[in-house]
PDB file of C-alpha atoms in Angstrom:
ATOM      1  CA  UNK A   1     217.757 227.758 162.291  1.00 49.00           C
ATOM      2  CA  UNK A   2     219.323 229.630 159.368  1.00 53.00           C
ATOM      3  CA  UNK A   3     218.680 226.943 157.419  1.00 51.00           C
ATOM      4  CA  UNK A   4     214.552 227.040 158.331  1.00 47.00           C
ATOM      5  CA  UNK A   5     214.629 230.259 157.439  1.00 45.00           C
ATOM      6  CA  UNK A   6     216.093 230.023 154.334  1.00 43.00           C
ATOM      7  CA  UNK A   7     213.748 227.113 153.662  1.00 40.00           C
ATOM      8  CA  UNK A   8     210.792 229.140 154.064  1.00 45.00           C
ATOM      9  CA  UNK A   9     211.937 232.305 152.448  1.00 45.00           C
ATOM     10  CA  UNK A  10     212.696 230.144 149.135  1.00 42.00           C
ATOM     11  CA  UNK A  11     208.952 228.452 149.412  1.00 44.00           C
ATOM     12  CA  UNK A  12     207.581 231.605 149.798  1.00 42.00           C
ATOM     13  CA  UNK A  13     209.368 233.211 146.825  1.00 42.00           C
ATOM     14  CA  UNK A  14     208.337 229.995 144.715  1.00 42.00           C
ATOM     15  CA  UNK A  15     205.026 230.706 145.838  1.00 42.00           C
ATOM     16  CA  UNK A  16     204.361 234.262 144.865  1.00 39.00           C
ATOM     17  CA  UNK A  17     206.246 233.054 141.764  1.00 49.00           C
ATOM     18  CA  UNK A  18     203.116 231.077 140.359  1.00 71.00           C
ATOM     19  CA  UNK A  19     200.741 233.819 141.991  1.00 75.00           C
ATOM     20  CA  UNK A  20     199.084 235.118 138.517  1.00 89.00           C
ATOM     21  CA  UNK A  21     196.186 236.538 137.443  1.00 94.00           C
ATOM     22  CA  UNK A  22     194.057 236.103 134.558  1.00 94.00           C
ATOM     23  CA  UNK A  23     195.013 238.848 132.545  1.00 95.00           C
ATOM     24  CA  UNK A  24     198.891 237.839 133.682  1.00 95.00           C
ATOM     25  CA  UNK A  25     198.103 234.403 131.822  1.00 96.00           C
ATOM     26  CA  UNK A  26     196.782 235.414 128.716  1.00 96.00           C
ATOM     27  CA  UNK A  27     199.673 238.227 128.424  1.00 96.00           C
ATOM     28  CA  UNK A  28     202.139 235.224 128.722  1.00 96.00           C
ATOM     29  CA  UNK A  29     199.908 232.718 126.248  1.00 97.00           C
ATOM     30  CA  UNK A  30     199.873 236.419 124.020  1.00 97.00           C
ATOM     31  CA  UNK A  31     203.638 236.566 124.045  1.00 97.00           C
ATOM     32  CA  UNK A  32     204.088 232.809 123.140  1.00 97.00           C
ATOM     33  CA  UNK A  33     201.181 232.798 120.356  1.00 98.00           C
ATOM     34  CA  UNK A  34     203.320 235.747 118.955  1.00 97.00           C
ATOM     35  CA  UNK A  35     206.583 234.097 118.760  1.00 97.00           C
ATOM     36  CA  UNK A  36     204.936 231.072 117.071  1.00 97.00           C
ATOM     37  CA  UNK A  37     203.112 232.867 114.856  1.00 97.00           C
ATOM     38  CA  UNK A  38     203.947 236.839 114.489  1.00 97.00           C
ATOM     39  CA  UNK A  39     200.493 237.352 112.487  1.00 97.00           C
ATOM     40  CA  UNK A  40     198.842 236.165 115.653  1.00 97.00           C
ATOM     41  CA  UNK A  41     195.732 238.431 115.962  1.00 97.00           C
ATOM     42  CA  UNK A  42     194.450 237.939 119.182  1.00 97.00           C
ATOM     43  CA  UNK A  43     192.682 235.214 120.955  1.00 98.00           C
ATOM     44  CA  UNK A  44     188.802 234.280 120.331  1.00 98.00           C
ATOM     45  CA  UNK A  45     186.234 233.197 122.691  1.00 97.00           C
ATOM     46  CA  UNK A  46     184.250 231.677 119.783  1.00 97.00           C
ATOM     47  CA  UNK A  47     187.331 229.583 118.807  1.00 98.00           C
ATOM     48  CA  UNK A  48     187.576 228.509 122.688  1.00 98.00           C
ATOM     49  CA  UNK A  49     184.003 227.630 122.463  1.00 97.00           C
ATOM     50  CA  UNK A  50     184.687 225.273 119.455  1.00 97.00           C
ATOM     51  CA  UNK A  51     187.249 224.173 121.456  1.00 97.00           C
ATOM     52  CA  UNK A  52     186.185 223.038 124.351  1.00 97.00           C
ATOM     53  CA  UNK A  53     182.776 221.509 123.019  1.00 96.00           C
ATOM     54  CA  UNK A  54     184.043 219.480 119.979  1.00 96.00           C
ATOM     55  CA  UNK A  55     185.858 216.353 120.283  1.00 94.00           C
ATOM     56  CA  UNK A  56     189.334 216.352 119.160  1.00 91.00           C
ATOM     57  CA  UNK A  57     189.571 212.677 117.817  1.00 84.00           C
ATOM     58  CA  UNK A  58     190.098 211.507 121.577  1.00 82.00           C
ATOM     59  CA  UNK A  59     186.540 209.839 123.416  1.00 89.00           C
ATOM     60  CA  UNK A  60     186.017 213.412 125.324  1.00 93.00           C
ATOM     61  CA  UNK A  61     185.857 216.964 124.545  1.00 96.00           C
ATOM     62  CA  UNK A  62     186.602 219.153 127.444  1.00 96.00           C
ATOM     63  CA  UNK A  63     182.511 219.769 128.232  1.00 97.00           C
ATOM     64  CA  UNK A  64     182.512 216.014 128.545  1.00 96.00           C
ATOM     65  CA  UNK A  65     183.744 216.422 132.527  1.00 96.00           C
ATOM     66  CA  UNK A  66     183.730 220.585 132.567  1.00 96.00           C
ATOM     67  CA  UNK A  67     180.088 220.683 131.240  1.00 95.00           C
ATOM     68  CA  UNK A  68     179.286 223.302 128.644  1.00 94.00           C
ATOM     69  CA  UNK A  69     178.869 226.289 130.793  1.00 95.00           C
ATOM     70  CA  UNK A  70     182.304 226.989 132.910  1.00 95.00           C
ATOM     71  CA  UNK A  71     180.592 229.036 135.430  1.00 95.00           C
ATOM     72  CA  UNK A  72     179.201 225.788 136.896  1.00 95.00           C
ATOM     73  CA  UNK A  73     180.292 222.499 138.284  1.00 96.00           C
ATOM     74  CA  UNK A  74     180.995 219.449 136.655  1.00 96.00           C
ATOM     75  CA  UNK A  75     182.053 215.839 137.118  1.00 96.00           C
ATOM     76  CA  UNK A  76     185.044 213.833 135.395  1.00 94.00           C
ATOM     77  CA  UNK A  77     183.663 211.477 133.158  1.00 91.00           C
ATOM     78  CA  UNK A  78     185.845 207.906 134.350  1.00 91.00           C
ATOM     79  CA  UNK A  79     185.796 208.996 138.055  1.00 94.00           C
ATOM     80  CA  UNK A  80     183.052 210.482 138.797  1.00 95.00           C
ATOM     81  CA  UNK A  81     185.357 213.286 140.521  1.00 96.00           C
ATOM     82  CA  UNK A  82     182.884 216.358 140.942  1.00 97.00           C
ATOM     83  CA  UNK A  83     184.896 219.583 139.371  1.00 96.00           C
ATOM     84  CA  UNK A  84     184.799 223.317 140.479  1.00 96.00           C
ATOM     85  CA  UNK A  85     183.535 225.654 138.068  1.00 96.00           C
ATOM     86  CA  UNK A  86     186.767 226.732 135.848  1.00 94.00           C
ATOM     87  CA  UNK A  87     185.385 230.596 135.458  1.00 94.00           C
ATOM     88  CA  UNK A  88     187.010 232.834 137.877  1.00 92.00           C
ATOM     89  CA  UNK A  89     183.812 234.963 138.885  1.00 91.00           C
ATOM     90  CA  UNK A  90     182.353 231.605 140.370  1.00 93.00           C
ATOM     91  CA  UNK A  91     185.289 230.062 141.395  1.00 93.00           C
ATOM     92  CA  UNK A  92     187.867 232.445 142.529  1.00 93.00           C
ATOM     93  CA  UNK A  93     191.107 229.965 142.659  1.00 94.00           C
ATOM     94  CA  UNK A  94     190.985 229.418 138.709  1.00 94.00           C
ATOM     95  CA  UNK A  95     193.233 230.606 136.997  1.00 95.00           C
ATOM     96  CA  UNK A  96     195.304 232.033 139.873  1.00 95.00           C
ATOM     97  CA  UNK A  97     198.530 229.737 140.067  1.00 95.00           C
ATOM     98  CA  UNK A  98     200.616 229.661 137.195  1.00 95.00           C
ATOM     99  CA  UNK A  99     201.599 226.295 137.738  1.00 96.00           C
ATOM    100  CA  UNK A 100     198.703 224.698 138.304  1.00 95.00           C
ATOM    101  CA  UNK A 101     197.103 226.230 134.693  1.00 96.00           C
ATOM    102  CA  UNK A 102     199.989 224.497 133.218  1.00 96.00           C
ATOM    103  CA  UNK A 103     199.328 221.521 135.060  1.00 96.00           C
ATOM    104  CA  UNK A 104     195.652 221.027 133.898  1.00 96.00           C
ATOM    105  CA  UNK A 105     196.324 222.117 130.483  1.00 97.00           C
ATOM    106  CA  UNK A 106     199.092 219.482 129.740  1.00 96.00           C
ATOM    107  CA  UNK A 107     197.011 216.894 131.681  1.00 94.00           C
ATOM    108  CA  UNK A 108     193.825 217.829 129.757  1.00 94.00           C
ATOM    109  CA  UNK A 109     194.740 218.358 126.393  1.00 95.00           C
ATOM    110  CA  UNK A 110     196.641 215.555 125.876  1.00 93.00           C
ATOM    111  CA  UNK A 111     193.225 213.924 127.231  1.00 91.00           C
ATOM    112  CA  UNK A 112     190.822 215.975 124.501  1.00 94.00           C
ATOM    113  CA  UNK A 113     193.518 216.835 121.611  1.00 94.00           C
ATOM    114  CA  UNK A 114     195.862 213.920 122.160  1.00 93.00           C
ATOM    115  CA  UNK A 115     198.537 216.406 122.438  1.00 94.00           C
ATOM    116  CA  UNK A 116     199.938 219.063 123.929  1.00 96.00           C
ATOM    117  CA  UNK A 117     197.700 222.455 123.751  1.00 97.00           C
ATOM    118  CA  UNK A 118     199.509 225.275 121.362  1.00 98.00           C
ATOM    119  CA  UNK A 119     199.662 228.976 123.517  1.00 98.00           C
ATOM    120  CA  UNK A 120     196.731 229.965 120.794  1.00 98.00           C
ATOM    121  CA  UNK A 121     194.535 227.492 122.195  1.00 98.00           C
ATOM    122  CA  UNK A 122     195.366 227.963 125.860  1.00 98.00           C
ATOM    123  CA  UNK A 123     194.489 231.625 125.055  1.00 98.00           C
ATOM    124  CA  UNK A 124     191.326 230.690 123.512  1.00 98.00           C
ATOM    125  CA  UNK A 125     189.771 228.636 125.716  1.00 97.00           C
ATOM    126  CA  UNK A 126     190.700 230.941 128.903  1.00 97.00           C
ATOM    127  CA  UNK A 127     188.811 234.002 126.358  1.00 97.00           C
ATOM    128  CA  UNK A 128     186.142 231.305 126.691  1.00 97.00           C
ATOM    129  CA  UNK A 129     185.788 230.705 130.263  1.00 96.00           C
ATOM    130  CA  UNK A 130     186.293 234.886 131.284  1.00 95.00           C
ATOM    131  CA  UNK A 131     183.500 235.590 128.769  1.00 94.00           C
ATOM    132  CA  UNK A 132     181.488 233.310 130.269  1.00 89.00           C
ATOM    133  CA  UNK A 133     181.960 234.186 133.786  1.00 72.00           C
ATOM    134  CA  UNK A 134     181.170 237.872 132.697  1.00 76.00           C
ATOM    135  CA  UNK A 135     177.991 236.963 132.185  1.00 64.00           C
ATOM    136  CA  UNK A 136     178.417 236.866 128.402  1.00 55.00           C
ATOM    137  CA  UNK A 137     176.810 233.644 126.038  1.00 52.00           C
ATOM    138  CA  UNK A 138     179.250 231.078 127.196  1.00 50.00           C
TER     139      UNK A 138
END
């Protein structure tokens, strides 16, 4: 019984562990970008844009299965998978799980970039997506 409990109090301190927000994200991608690069000067939406419309030398850019606005749905490009919209205001489990943004990042960028994504770029493309779910040009 101890044991149970034990179990469940570690899963649910794992849990709240990945629990972030947006603004928790980008403070962490912030704090990274700075180490890498101390002249860092902030993140840009309009670099995120360029981003995550251009192709990076791989077949797909990340509109390719995301589309080009993030507040709506899309559809992955080999599967057919259909994708939840990535900005928060229309889809209110992005960018909520520390983990999983770390997940999809890795996964995706090595898709689009053939690599790893820096912090910079993780921090650009989320400026991206939350300007575009605040009703801003996406």
């Amino acid at each position: 019984m101890k044991r149970m409990i034990l179990c469940g109090a570690l899963s649910a301190a794992l849990h709240c562990a990945q629990a972030a927000t947006p603004a928790e994200l980008l403070a962490g991608y912030e704090a990274q970008a700075r180490k890498a690069d101390p002249a860092f000067a902030g993140f840009s939406a309009e670099r995120g844009q360029r981003l995550f419309t251009a192709r990076h030398g791989g077949e797909w850019s990340c509109a390719t299965c995301h589309g080009n606005d993030p507040t709506g749905a899309g559809k992955h490009a080999r599967t057919g998978k259909s994708i939840a919209a990535l900005a928060p205001t229309t889809n209110p489990q992005r960018f909520s799980d520390a983990a999983k943004v770390e997940k999809w990042f890795r996964r995706n960028c090595k898709d689009v970039l053939l690599r790893e994504c820096t912090a910079l770029e993780k921090g650009d493309v989320m400026a991206f997506v939350l300007r575009a779910g605040a009703g801003s040009q996406p």
